[in-house]
C-alpha cells in the first residue's frame, strides 16, 4: 500500500489481484467482511518441553475471502492499520479468541490454558485498550491471567513512558505480556530491562539459522541468558526441526512454538496434549 498525498491511498494489491483506489472503498470491504463473518482465527500451540504440555495458543488471523480464498495477515493487515479498521477488527480478535479459549478450557477440563493475541500499533495507542481487554475477558467468563498480549519493540519506542504505564496496569490485573519478534528491531538492553514484559519471543529468523552460522547460535544463547538474568521467560518461535529443538533445549529454552509441533490450524484441527 502506497501513501499518495492527502487522504488518498493508491493501492494496487498484487496478492488480491485487484486495484483499489479509494481508502473508503477498502475500508468498506473490510467492514463488510467483518459483518459477514469472513474473518476466522487459526490457533498455534505453545508447548512446554519440560513436561510436554500445551500451555496455550497464539491466535492468528485469517480472512476467508469468498473469491480469493484463505488470506494471511500480510495481505490485509497493513491496509487495516492505515484505514483505522484495525481497531474494530482487533476487538473482534480479542472477543473471539477469549470465547474460543473458554470453550476449550471447559471441554478439555484444562483451565490453565491461555490464549495469546497480537496487538497492532494502533490498538496499543487506543486509550480504551485496557477496558476493551478486560471486557473481552470478562464477557467470556475468563480471568485476565488467561490472556496474553503480544507486542513488539517498535510499538513501545514511540512513547516508552506511556507504554510502560499501560503495560504495568494490564500486568497488575493479571494480563501477561510477551515481546514478539525479539532481536529484529532496535533492541536496546537499557529499554528491555525497564520494559514490563513476562516473556520474550525469539524471532524465527534466529531459530532458522541455528546450525547454519556460528553467530546466530551465539545470538540465541545470548538472548536466553539475558532473559534469564532479567527474570523473563523465553519462547522460541518458528521451530521447524528436531535439530533446532535440541539446540534450544541445550541452551536452556523451555517454551516452543512452530511447525515442528503444529501449523496454525482452525479450531477443529487444534491439538491439545
Ligand atoms: P507473528 O506474530 O510473528 O506470528 C508468527 C507467524 O509465523 C505466523 O504467521 C505463523 O503462522 C508463522 N509461523 C509460526 N511457526 C512457524 C514455523 O515453524 N515456520 C514458519 N515458516 N512459519 C511459522 P501468520 O499467521 O501469517 O501471521 C503473520 C503476522 O501477522 C503475525 O506475525 C502477526 O504480526 C500478524 N498477525 C496475525 N494475527 C494478527 C491479529 O489478530 N492482529 C494483529 N494486529 N496482527 C496479527
Ligand atoms: Ca505473535
Ligand atoms: Ca513473531
Ligand atoms: Ca509480528
PDB file of C-alpha atoms and ligand atoms in Angstrom:
ATOM      1  CA  UNK A   1       0.000   0.000   0.000  1.00  0.00           C
ATOM      2  CA  UNK A   2       1.483   3.311  -1.058  1.00  0.00           C
ATOM      3  CA  UNK A   3       0.513   6.544   0.584  1.00  0.00           C
ATOM      4  CA  UNK A   4      -0.123   9.125  -2.069  1.00  0.00           C
ATOM      5  CA  UNK A   5      -0.856  12.591  -0.854  1.00  0.00           C
ATOM      6  CA  UNK A   6      -3.559  13.789   1.448  1.00  0.00           C
ATOM      7  CA  UNK A   7      -6.051  11.133   2.500  1.00  0.00           C
ATOM      8  CA  UNK A   8      -5.617   9.272  -0.751  1.00  0.00           C
ATOM      9  CA  UNK A   9      -4.290   5.820  -0.934  1.00  0.00           C
ATOM     10  CA  UNK A  10      -3.408   4.280  -4.193  1.00  0.00           C
ATOM     11  CA  UNK A  11      -3.287   0.645  -3.516  1.00  0.00           C
ATOM     12  CA  UNK A  12      -2.623  -1.945  -6.053  1.00  0.00           C
ATOM     13  CA  UNK A  13      -2.939  -5.170  -4.231  1.00  0.00           C
ATOM     14  CA  UNK A  14      -0.870  -7.691  -6.080  1.00  0.00           C
ATOM     15  CA  UNK A  15      -1.927 -10.591  -3.895  1.00  0.00           C
ATOM     16  CA  UNK A  16      -5.591  -9.915  -4.198  1.00  0.00           C
ATOM     17  CA  UNK A  17      -5.150  -9.192  -7.862  1.00  0.00           C
ATOM     18  CA  UNK A  18      -7.259  -6.064  -7.657  1.00  0.00           C
ATOM     19  CA  UNK A  19      -6.614  -2.374  -7.852  1.00  0.00           C
ATOM     20  CA  UNK A  20      -8.413  -0.255  -5.320  1.00  0.00           C
ATOM     21  CA  UNK A  21      -8.103   3.484  -5.439  1.00  0.00           C
ATOM     22  CA  UNK A  22     -10.038   4.843  -2.540  1.00  0.00           C
ATOM     23  CA  UNK A  23      -9.297   4.314   1.095  1.00  0.00           C
ATOM     24  CA  UNK A  24     -13.012   4.389   1.711  1.00  0.00           C
ATOM     25  CA  UNK A  25     -13.585   1.504  -0.666  1.00  0.00           C
ATOM     26  CA  UNK A  26     -11.065  -0.689   1.103  1.00  0.00           C
ATOM     27  CA  UNK A  27     -12.449   0.262   4.455  1.00  0.00           C
ATOM     28  CA  UNK A  28     -15.938  -0.664   3.333  1.00  0.00           C
ATOM     29  CA  UNK A  29     -14.751  -4.002   2.001  1.00  0.00           C
ATOM     30  CA  UNK A  30     -13.151  -4.824   5.345  1.00  0.00           C
ATOM     31  CA  UNK A  31     -16.167  -3.740   7.376  1.00  0.00           C
ATOM     32  CA  UNK A  32     -18.359  -5.810   5.129  1.00  0.00           C
ATOM     33  CA  UNK A  33     -16.084  -8.817   5.672  1.00  0.00           C
ATOM     34  CA  UNK A  34     -16.280  -8.387   9.440  1.00  0.00           C
ATOM     35  CA  UNK A  35     -20.053  -8.025   9.325  1.00  0.00           C
ATOM     36  CA  UNK A  36     -20.252 -11.017   7.020  1.00  0.00           C
ATOM     37  CA  UNK A  37     -18.149 -13.135   9.394  1.00  0.00           C
ATOM     38  CA  UNK A  38     -15.409 -13.740   6.845  1.00  0.00           C
ATOM     39  CA  UNK A  39     -12.621 -13.394   9.418  1.00  0.00           C
ATOM     40  CA  UNK A  40     -11.503 -16.518  11.227  1.00  0.00           C
ATOM     41  CA  UNK A  41      -8.875 -17.280  13.820  1.00  0.00           C
ATOM     42  CA  UNK A  42      -6.346 -20.050  13.451  1.00  0.00           C
ATOM     43  CA  UNK A  43      -4.505 -21.276  16.516  1.00  0.00           C
ATOM     44  CA  UNK A  44      -0.953 -22.480  17.023  1.00  0.00           C
ATOM     45  CA  UNK A  45       0.011 -24.301  20.216  1.00  0.00           C
ATOM     46  CA  UNK A  46       2.795 -23.135  22.511  1.00  0.00           C
ATOM     47  CA  UNK A  47       4.496 -26.101  24.114  1.00  0.00           C
ATOM     48  CA  UNK A  48       6.456 -26.558  27.334  1.00  0.00           C
ATOM     49  CA  UNK A  49       9.089 -29.224  26.722  1.00  0.00           C
ATOM     50  CA  UNK A  50       9.734 -29.952  30.403  1.00  0.00           C
ATOM     51  CA  UNK A  51       6.523 -31.904  30.673  1.00  0.00           C
ATOM     52  CA  UNK A  52       5.487 -31.871  27.005  1.00  0.00           C
ATOM     53  CA  UNK A  53       2.254 -29.999  27.526  1.00  0.00           C
ATOM     54  CA  UNK A  54       0.468 -27.315  25.577  1.00  0.00           C
ATOM     55  CA  UNK A  55       0.366 -24.187  27.718  1.00  0.00           C
ATOM     56  CA  UNK A  56      -1.686 -22.102  25.337  1.00  0.00           C
ATOM     57  CA  UNK A  57      -2.353 -20.951  21.797  1.00  0.00           C
ATOM     58  CA  UNK A  58      -1.452 -17.969  19.682  1.00  0.00           C
ATOM     59  CA  UNK A  59      -4.472 -16.675  17.769  1.00  0.00           C
ATOM     60  CA  UNK A  60      -3.566 -15.863  14.157  1.00  0.00           C
ATOM     61  CA  UNK A  61      -5.992 -14.001  11.948  1.00  0.00           C
ATOM     62  CA  UNK A  62      -7.186 -15.230   8.548  1.00  0.00           C
ATOM     63  CA  UNK A  63      -9.595 -13.737   6.043  1.00  0.00           C
ATOM     64  CA  UNK A  64     -11.705 -16.377   4.423  1.00  0.00           C
ATOM     65  CA  UNK A  65     -12.377 -14.411   1.271  1.00  0.00           C
ATOM     66  CA  UNK A  66     -15.303 -15.666  -0.850  1.00  0.00           C
ATOM     67  CA  UNK A  67     -13.341 -15.127  -4.079  1.00  0.00           C
ATOM     68  CA  UNK A  68      -9.667 -15.241  -3.161  1.00  0.00           C
ATOM     69  CA  UNK A  69      -9.739 -17.976  -0.552  1.00  0.00           C
ATOM     70  CA  UNK A  70      -7.897 -18.006   2.759  1.00  0.00           C
ATOM     71  CA  UNK A  71      -5.767 -14.872   3.138  1.00  0.00           C
ATOM     72  CA  UNK A  72      -2.949 -14.474   5.678  1.00  0.00           C
ATOM     73  CA  UNK A  73      -2.460 -11.177   7.549  1.00  0.00           C
ATOM     74  CA  UNK A  74       0.359  -9.938   5.286  1.00  0.00           C
ATOM     75  CA  UNK A  75      -2.322  -9.459   2.599  1.00  0.00           C
ATOM     76  CA  UNK A  76      -4.555  -7.121   4.617  1.00  0.00           C
ATOM     77  CA  UNK A  77      -3.094  -6.036   7.986  1.00  0.00           C
ATOM     78  CA  UNK A  78      -1.310  -3.029   6.539  1.00  0.00           C
ATOM     79  CA  UNK A  79      -4.498  -1.773   4.879  1.00  0.00           C
ATOM     80  CA  UNK A  80      -6.374  -2.358   8.127  1.00  0.00           C
ATOM     81  CA  UNK A  81      -3.767  -0.341  10.059  1.00  0.00           C
ATOM     82  CA  UNK A  82      -3.836   2.591   7.633  1.00  0.00           C
ATOM     83  CA  UNK A  83      -7.608   2.790   7.479  1.00  0.00           C
ATOM     84  CA  UNK A  84      -8.345   2.520  11.186  1.00  0.00           C
ATOM     85  CA  UNK A  85     -10.211  -0.734  10.627  1.00  0.00           C
ATOM     86  CA  UNK A  86      -7.638  -2.464  12.810  1.00  0.00           C
ATOM     87  CA  UNK A  87      -9.476  -1.163  15.897  1.00  0.00           C
ATOM     88  CA  UNK A  88     -12.842  -2.959  15.403  1.00  0.00           C
ATOM     89  CA  UNK A  89     -11.005  -5.930  13.895  1.00  0.00           C
ATOM     90  CA  UNK A  90      -8.723  -6.141  16.919  1.00  0.00           C
ATOM     91  CA  UNK A  91     -11.727  -6.019  19.231  1.00  0.00           C
ATOM     92  CA  UNK A  92     -13.252  -8.919  17.349  1.00  0.00           C
ATOM     93  CA  UNK A  93      -9.989 -10.896  17.661  1.00  0.00           C
ATOM     94  CA  UNK A  94      -9.926 -10.303  21.408  1.00  0.00           C
ATOM     95  CA  UNK A  95     -13.553 -11.344  21.903  1.00  0.00           C
ATOM     96  CA  UNK A  96     -13.438 -14.369  19.636  1.00  0.00           C
ATOM     97  CA  UNK A  97     -10.142 -15.724  20.989  1.00  0.00           C
ATOM     98  CA  UNK A  98     -11.423 -15.428  24.569  1.00  0.00           C
ATOM     99  CA  UNK A  99     -14.689 -17.144  23.642  1.00  0.00           C
ATOM    100  CA  UNK A 100     -12.811 -19.994  21.966  1.00  0.00           C
ATOM    101  CA  UNK A 101     -10.364 -20.407  24.835  1.00  0.00           C
ATOM    102  CA  UNK A 102     -13.202 -20.670  27.353  1.00  0.00           C
ATOM    103  CA  UNK A 103     -14.802 -23.374  25.224  1.00  0.00           C
ATOM    104  CA  UNK A 104     -11.559 -25.397  25.176  1.00  0.00           C
ATOM    105  CA  UNK A 105     -10.953 -24.906  28.875  1.00  0.00           C
ATOM    106  CA  UNK A 106     -14.378 -26.354  29.620  1.00  0.00           C
ATOM    107  CA  UNK A 107     -14.253 -29.094  27.013  1.00  0.00           C
ATOM    108  CA  UNK A 108     -10.821 -30.416  27.981  1.00  0.00           C
ATOM    109  CA  UNK A 109     -11.042 -29.529  31.665  1.00  0.00           C
ATOM    110  CA  UNK A 110      -7.833 -27.525  31.228  1.00  0.00           C
ATOM    111  CA  UNK A 111      -8.458 -24.241  32.976  1.00  0.00           C
ATOM    112  CA  UNK A 112      -4.803 -23.198  32.950  1.00  0.00           C
ATOM    113  CA  UNK A 113      -4.705 -22.857  29.142  1.00  0.00           C
ATOM    114  CA  UNK A 114      -4.036 -19.356  27.835  1.00  0.00           C
ATOM    115  CA  UNK A 115      -4.582 -17.536  24.580  1.00  0.00           C
ATOM    116  CA  UNK A 116      -2.083 -15.084  23.028  1.00  0.00           C
ATOM    117  CA  UNK A 117      -3.369 -12.207  20.943  1.00  0.00           C
ATOM    118  CA  UNK A 118      -1.268  -9.996  18.666  1.00  0.00           C
ATOM    119  CA  UNK A 119      -1.817  -6.287  19.154  1.00  0.00           C
ATOM    120  CA  UNK A 120      -1.190  -3.706  16.448  1.00  0.00           C
ATOM    121  CA  UNK A 121       0.467  -0.336  16.993  1.00  0.00           C
ATOM    122  CA  UNK A 122      -2.876   1.438  16.565  1.00  0.00           C
ATOM    123  CA  UNK A 123      -4.575  -0.753  19.133  1.00  0.00           C
ATOM    124  CA  UNK A 124      -1.760  -0.201  21.566  1.00  0.00           C
ATOM    125  CA  UNK A 125      -2.313   3.568  21.321  1.00  0.00           C
ATOM    126  CA  UNK A 126      -6.064   3.206  21.954  1.00  0.00           C
ATOM    127  CA  UNK A 127      -6.784   4.814  25.317  1.00  0.00           C
ATOM    128  CA  UNK A 128      -9.606   2.349  25.922  1.00  0.00           C
ATOM    129  CA  UNK A 129      -7.344  -0.657  25.344  1.00  0.00           C
ATOM    130  CA  UNK A 130      -7.393  -1.918  28.919  1.00  0.00           C
ATOM    131  CA  UNK A 131     -11.175  -1.553  29.174  1.00  0.00           C
ATOM    132  CA  UNK A 132     -11.604  -3.469  25.922  1.00  0.00           C
ATOM    133  CA  UNK A 133      -9.243  -6.212  27.031  1.00  0.00           C
ATOM    134  CA  UNK A 134     -10.855  -6.620  30.410  1.00  0.00           C
ATOM    135  CA  UNK A 135     -14.332  -6.603  28.908  1.00  0.00           C
ATOM    136  CA  UNK A 136     -13.444  -9.313  26.411  1.00  0.00           C
ATOM    137  CA  UNK A 137     -12.005 -11.447  29.186  1.00  0.00           C
ATOM    138  CA  UNK A 138     -14.948 -10.921  31.493  1.00  0.00           C
ATOM    139  CA  UNK A 139     -17.590 -11.467  28.823  1.00  0.00           C
ATOM    140  CA  UNK A 140     -16.055 -14.836  28.015  1.00  0.00           C
ATOM    141  CA  UNK A 141     -16.074 -15.887  31.657  1.00  0.00           C
ATOM    142  CA  UNK A 142     -12.281 -15.900  31.899  1.00  0.00           C
ATOM    143  CA  UNK A 143      -9.904 -14.069  34.204  1.00  0.00           C
ATOM    144  CA  UNK A 144      -7.163 -11.713  32.914  1.00  0.00           C
ATOM    145  CA  UNK A 145      -4.437 -14.262  33.664  1.00  0.00           C
ATOM    146  CA  UNK A 146      -5.763 -16.393  30.809  1.00  0.00           C
ATOM    147  CA  UNK A 147      -4.956 -13.685  28.286  1.00  0.00           C
ATOM    148  CA  UNK A 148      -1.548 -12.931  26.804  1.00  0.00           C
ATOM    149  CA  UNK A 149      -0.928  -9.882  24.655  1.00  0.00           C
ATOM    150  CA  UNK A 150       1.923  -9.888  22.157  1.00  0.00           C
ATOM    151  CA  UNK A 151       3.567  -6.564  21.443  1.00  0.00           C
ATOM    152  CA  UNK A 152       6.702  -5.548  19.546  1.00  0.00           C
ATOM    153  CA  UNK A 153       9.551  -3.234  20.438  1.00  0.00           C
ATOM    154  CA  UNK A 154       8.673  -0.697  17.758  1.00  0.00           C
ATOM    155  CA  UNK A 155       5.250  -0.259  19.387  1.00  0.00           C
ATOM    156  CA  UNK A 156       6.717   0.885  22.687  1.00  0.00           C
ATOM    157  CA  UNK A 157       9.608   3.017  21.442  1.00  0.00           C
ATOM    158  CA  UNK A 158       7.439   5.885  20.210  1.00  0.00           C
ATOM    159  CA  UNK A 159       6.179   6.602  23.709  1.00  0.00           C
ATOM    160  CA  UNK A 160       8.177   4.480  26.088  1.00  0.00           C
ATOM    161  CA  UNK A 161       6.927   6.023  29.331  1.00  0.00           C
ATOM    162  CA  UNK A 162       3.289   5.828  28.257  1.00  0.00           C
ATOM    163  CA  UNK A 163       3.751   2.242  27.107  1.00  0.00           C
ATOM    164  CA  UNK A 164       5.269   1.202  30.422  1.00  0.00           C
ATOM    165  CA  UNK A 165       2.250   2.699  32.167  1.00  0.00           C
ATOM    166  CA  UNK A 166      -0.238   0.770  30.000  1.00  0.00           C
ATOM    167  CA  UNK A 167       1.698  -2.483  30.379  1.00  0.00           C
ATOM    168  CA  UNK A 168       2.091  -2.028  34.136  1.00  0.00           C
ATOM    169  CA  UNK A 169      -1.621  -1.501  34.565  1.00  0.00           C
ATOM    170  CA  UNK A 170      -2.516  -4.553  32.470  1.00  0.00           C
ATOM    171  CA  UNK A 171       0.010  -6.771  34.248  1.00  0.00           C
ATOM    172  CA  UNK A 172      -1.212  -5.605  37.633  1.00  0.00           C
ATOM    173  CA  UNK A 173      -4.600  -7.022  36.701  1.00  0.00           C
ATOM    174  CA  UNK A 174      -3.037 -10.294  35.596  1.00  0.00           C
ATOM    175  CA  UNK A 175      -2.704  -9.972  31.823  1.00  0.00           C
ATOM    176  CA  UNK A 176       0.559 -11.481  30.588  1.00  0.00           C
ATOM    177  CA  UNK A 177       2.763  -9.546  28.162  1.00  0.00           C
ATOM    178  CA  UNK A 178       5.010 -11.153  25.538  1.00  0.00           C
ATOM    179  CA  UNK A 179       7.570  -9.280  23.465  1.00  0.00           C
ATOM    180  CA  UNK A 180       7.264 -10.557  19.896  1.00  0.00           C
ATOM    181  CA  UNK A 181       9.882 -10.788  17.123  1.00  0.00           C
ATOM    182  CA  UNK A 182      12.644 -10.140  19.594  1.00  0.00           C
ATOM    183  CA  UNK A 183      16.018  -9.345  18.071  1.00  0.00           C
ATOM    184  CA  UNK A 184      14.720  -7.948  14.795  1.00  0.00           C
ATOM    185  CA  UNK A 185      14.178  -4.351  15.903  1.00  0.00           C
ATOM    186  CA  UNK A 186      16.374  -1.772  17.520  1.00  0.00           C
ATOM    187  CA  UNK A 187      16.665  -3.664  20.755  1.00  0.00           C
ATOM    188  CA  UNK A 188      18.271  -1.643  23.447  1.00  0.00           C
ATOM    189  CA  UNK A 189      19.261  -3.528  26.544  1.00  0.00           C
ATOM    190  CA  UNK A 190      18.570  -0.417  28.542  1.00  0.00           C
ATOM    191  CA  UNK A 191      14.961  -0.314  27.310  1.00  0.00           C
ATOM    192  CA  UNK A 192      14.451  -4.006  27.714  1.00  0.00           C
ATOM    193  CA  UNK A 193      15.449  -4.011  31.363  1.00  0.00           C
ATOM    194  CA  UNK A 194      12.831  -1.313  32.034  1.00  0.00           C
ATOM    195  CA  UNK A 195      10.063  -2.887  29.981  1.00  0.00           C
ATOM    196  CA  UNK A 196       7.357  -4.710  31.959  1.00  0.00           C
ATOM    197  CA  UNK A 197       7.163  -7.937  29.959  1.00  0.00           C
ATOM    198  CA  UNK A 198       6.909 -11.522  31.165  1.00  0.00           C
ATOM    199  CA  UNK A 199       8.288 -13.320  28.145  1.00  0.00           C
ATOM    200  CA  UNK A 200      10.478 -12.709  25.127  1.00  0.00           C
ATOM    201  CA  UNK A 201       9.716 -14.462  21.873  1.00  0.00           C
ATOM    202  CA  UNK A 202      12.933 -15.156  19.970  1.00  0.00           C
ATOM    203  CA  UNK A 203      12.256 -14.294  16.361  1.00  0.00           C
ATOM    204  CA  UNK A 204      12.033 -17.196  13.939  1.00  0.00           C
ATOM    205  CA  UNK A 205      14.849 -15.819  11.778  1.00  0.00           C
ATOM    206  CA  UNK A 206      17.348 -16.694  14.534  1.00  0.00           C
ATOM    207  CA  UNK A 207      15.835 -20.109  15.082  1.00  0.00           C
ATOM    208  CA  UNK A 208      16.028 -20.911  11.372  1.00  0.00           C
ATOM    209  CA  UNK A 209      19.734 -20.090  11.266  1.00  0.00           C
ATOM    210  CA  UNK A 210      20.615 -22.440  14.098  1.00  0.00           C
ATOM    211  CA  UNK A 211      23.264 -24.799  12.815  1.00  0.00           C
ATOM    212  CA  UNK A 212      23.896 -22.606   9.770  1.00  0.00           C
ATOM    213  CA  UNK A 213      26.021 -19.854  11.218  1.00  0.00           C
ATOM    214  CA  UNK A 214      28.010 -19.700  14.421  1.00  0.00           C
ATOM    215  CA  UNK A 215      26.786 -16.130  15.053  1.00  0.00           C
ATOM    216  CA  UNK A 216      23.084 -16.982  15.179  1.00  0.00           C
ATOM    217  CA  UNK A 217      23.712 -19.707  17.699  1.00  0.00           C
ATOM    218  CA  UNK A 218      25.572 -17.132  19.763  1.00  0.00           C
ATOM    219  CA  UNK A 219      22.690 -14.651  19.484  1.00  0.00           C
ATOM    220  CA  UNK A 220      20.158 -17.258  20.598  1.00  0.00           C
ATOM    221  CA  UNK A 221      22.347 -18.183  23.577  1.00  0.00           C
ATOM    222  CA  UNK A 222      22.817 -14.517  24.497  1.00  0.00           C
ATOM    223  CA  UNK A 223      19.078 -13.773  24.340  1.00  0.00           C
ATOM    224  CA  UNK A 224      18.258 -16.735  26.554  1.00  0.00           C
ATOM    225  CA  UNK A 225      20.944 -15.826  29.096  1.00  0.00           C
ATOM    226  CA  UNK A 226      19.859 -12.194  29.162  1.00  0.00           C
ATOM    227  CA  UNK A 227      16.177 -13.058  29.596  1.00  0.00           C
ATOM    228  CA  UNK A 228      17.069 -15.345  32.475  1.00  0.00           C
ATOM    229  CA  UNK A 229      19.020 -12.562  34.171  1.00  0.00           C
ATOM    230  CA  UNK A 230      16.116 -10.161  33.745  1.00  0.00           C
ATOM    231  CA  UNK A 231      13.672 -12.705  35.168  1.00  0.00           C
ATOM    232  CA  UNK A 232      11.881 -13.167  31.861  1.00  0.00           C
ATOM    233  CA  UNK A 233      10.834 -16.376  30.152  1.00  0.00           C
ATOM    234  CA  UNK A 234      11.665 -17.215  26.541  1.00  0.00           C
ATOM    235  CA  UNK A 235       9.548 -18.709  23.776  1.00  0.00           C
ATOM    236  CA  UNK A 236      11.322 -19.810  20.615  1.00  0.00           C
ATOM    237  CA  UNK A 237       9.073 -19.294  17.611  1.00  0.00           C
ATOM    238  CA  UNK A 238       9.300 -20.867  14.191  1.00  0.00           C
ATOM    239  CA  UNK A 239      10.732 -24.157  15.443  1.00  0.00           C
ATOM    240  CA  UNK A 240      10.568 -26.489  12.464  1.00  0.00           C
ATOM    241  CA  UNK A 241      13.080 -29.247  13.103  1.00  0.00           C
ATOM    242  CA  UNK A 242      14.281 -31.670  15.738  1.00  0.00           C
ATOM    243  CA  UNK A 243      17.790 -30.168  15.399  1.00  0.00           C
ATOM    244  CA  UNK A 244      16.570 -26.672  16.224  1.00  0.00           C
ATOM    245  CA  UNK A 245      14.600 -28.002  19.168  1.00  0.00           C
ATOM    246  CA  UNK A 246      17.572 -29.947  20.545  1.00  0.00           C
ATOM    247  CA  UNK A 247      19.850 -26.940  20.263  1.00  0.00           C
ATOM    248  CA  UNK A 248      17.346 -24.689  22.011  1.00  0.00           C
ATOM    249  CA  UNK A 249      16.815 -27.232  24.776  1.00  0.00           C
ATOM    250  CA  UNK A 250      20.557 -27.354  25.410  1.00  0.00           C
ATOM    251  CA  UNK A 251      20.718 -23.582  25.715  1.00  0.00           C
ATOM    252  CA  UNK A 252      18.028 -23.588  28.394  1.00  0.00           C
ATOM    253  CA  UNK A 253      14.927 -22.594  26.442  1.00  0.00           C
ATOM    254  CA  UNK A 254      11.739 -24.279  27.673  1.00  0.00           C
ATOM    255  CA  UNK A 255       8.880 -22.944  25.598  1.00  0.00           C
ATOM    256  CA  UNK A 256       8.384 -23.560  21.897  1.00  0.00           C
ATOM    257  CA  UNK A 257       6.099 -22.758  19.033  1.00  0.00           C
ATOM    258  CA  UNK A 258       6.403 -23.785  15.411  1.00  0.00           C
ATOM    259  CA  UNK A 259       5.536 -26.122  12.579  1.00  0.00           C
ATOM    260  CA  UNK A 260       7.523 -28.875  14.330  1.00  0.00           C
ATOM    261  CA  UNK A 261       4.592 -29.148  16.725  1.00  0.00           C
ATOM    262  CA  UNK A 262       1.774 -27.805  14.621  1.00  0.00           C
ATOM    263  CA  UNK A 263       0.951 -25.309  11.917  1.00  0.00           C
ATOM    264  CA  UNK A 264      -1.669 -22.737  12.847  1.00  0.00           C
ATOM    265  CA  UNK A 265      -4.992 -24.561  12.474  1.00  0.00           C
ATOM    266  CA  UNK A 266      -8.685 -23.764  12.598  1.00  0.00           C
ATOM    267  CA  UNK A 267     -10.304 -24.582  15.971  1.00  0.00           C
ATOM    268  CA  UNK A 268     -11.436 -28.074  14.929  1.00  0.00           C
ATOM    269  CA  UNK A 269      -7.891 -29.070  13.972  1.00  0.00           C
ATOM    270  CA  UNK A 270      -6.167 -27.849  17.108  1.00  0.00           C
ATOM    271  CA  UNK A 271      -4.086 -30.268  19.159  1.00  0.00           C
ATOM    272  CA  UNK A 272      -4.325 -30.484  22.936  1.00  0.00           C
ATOM    273  CA  UNK A 273      -1.873 -32.517  24.956  1.00  0.00           C
TER     274      UNK A 273
HETATM  275  P1  LIG B   1       3.807 -13.221  14.293  1.00  0.00           P
HETATM  276  O1  LIG B   1       3.054 -12.666  15.433  1.00  0.00           O
HETATM  277  O2  LIG B   1       5.276 -13.174  14.360  1.00  0.00           O
HETATM  278  O3  LIG B   1       3.256 -14.702  14.113  1.00  0.00           O
HETATM  279  C1  LIG B   1       4.041 -15.796  13.764  1.00  0.00           C
HETATM  280  C2  LIG B   1       3.956 -16.090  12.278  1.00  0.00           C
HETATM  281  O4  LIG B   1       4.860 -17.144  11.974  1.00  0.00           O
HETATM  282  C3  LIG B   1       2.582 -16.592  11.837  1.00  0.00           C
HETATM  283  O5  LIG B   1       2.347 -16.135  10.507  1.00  0.00           O
HETATM  284  C4  LIG B   1       2.758 -18.108  11.874  1.00  0.00           C
HETATM  285  O6  LIG B   1       1.879 -18.789  11.007  1.00  0.00           O
HETATM  286  C5  LIG B   1       4.183 -18.238  11.415  1.00  0.00           C
HETATM  287  N1  LIG B   1       4.848 -19.442  11.931  1.00  0.00           N
HETATM  288  C6  LIG B   1       4.753 -19.990  13.156  1.00  0.00           C
HETATM  289  N2  LIG B   1       5.547 -21.075  13.278  1.00  0.00           N
HETATM  290  C7  LIG B   1       6.181 -21.210  12.083  1.00  0.00           C
HETATM  291  C8  LIG B   1       7.141 -22.154  11.574  1.00  0.00           C
HETATM  292  O7  LIG B   1       7.587 -23.089  12.242  1.00  0.00           O
HETATM  293  N3  LIG B   1       7.538 -21.961  10.302  1.00  0.00           N
HETATM  294  C9  LIG B   1       7.084 -20.950   9.504  1.00  0.00           C
HETATM  295  N4  LIG B   1       7.531 -20.857   8.260  1.00  0.00           N
HETATM  296  N5  LIG B   1       6.182 -20.034   9.967  1.00  0.00           N
HETATM  297  C10 LIG B   1       5.739 -20.177  11.235  1.00  0.00           C
HETATM  298  P2  LIG B   1       0.921 -15.543  10.093  1.00  0.00           P
HETATM  299  O8  LIG B   1      -0.175 -16.333  10.728  1.00  0.00           O
HETATM  300  O9  LIG B   1       0.928 -15.398   8.602  1.00  0.00           O
HETATM  301  O10 LIG B   1       0.927 -14.093  10.744  1.00  0.00           O
HETATM  302  C11 LIG B   1       1.817 -13.098  10.307  1.00  0.00           C
HETATM  303  C12 LIG B   1       1.794 -11.897  11.207  1.00  0.00           C
HETATM  304  O11 LIG B   1       0.539 -11.231  11.155  1.00  0.00           O
HETATM  305  C13 LIG B   1       1.993 -12.235  12.684  1.00  0.00           C
HETATM  306  O12 LIG B   1       3.363 -12.450  12.926  1.00  0.00           O
HETATM  307  C14 LIG B   1       1.433 -11.009  13.338  1.00  0.00           C
HETATM  308  O13 LIG B   1       2.394  -9.965  13.379  1.00  0.00           O
HETATM  309  C15 LIG B   1       0.314 -10.607  12.388  1.00  0.00           C
HETATM  310  N6  LIG B   1      -0.989 -11.043  12.945  1.00  0.00           N
HETATM  311  C16 LIG B   1      -1.559 -12.255  12.939  1.00  0.00           C
HETATM  312  N7  LIG B   1      -2.770 -12.257  13.546  1.00  0.00           N
HETATM  313  C17 LIG B   1      -2.958 -10.980  13.959  1.00  0.00           C
HETATM  314  C18 LIG B   1      -4.012 -10.313  14.679  1.00  0.00           C
HETATM  315  O14 LIG B   1      -5.026 -10.895  15.089  1.00  0.00           O
HETATM  316  N8  LIG B   1      -3.849  -8.986  14.926  1.00  0.00           N
HETATM  317  C19 LIG B   1      -2.736  -8.304  14.514  1.00  0.00           C
HETATM  318  N9  LIG B   1      -2.650  -6.988  14.802  1.00  0.00           N
HETATM  319  N10 LIG B   1      -1.725  -8.892  13.853  1.00  0.00           N
HETATM  320  C20 LIG B   1      -1.831 -10.213  13.584  1.00  0.00           C
HETATM  321 CA1  LIG B   2       2.938 -13.011  17.538  1.00  0.00          CA
HETATM  322 CA1  LIG B   3       6.756 -13.345  15.951  1.00  0.00          CA
HETATM  323 CA1  LIG B   4       4.995  -9.853  14.099  1.00  0.00          CA
END
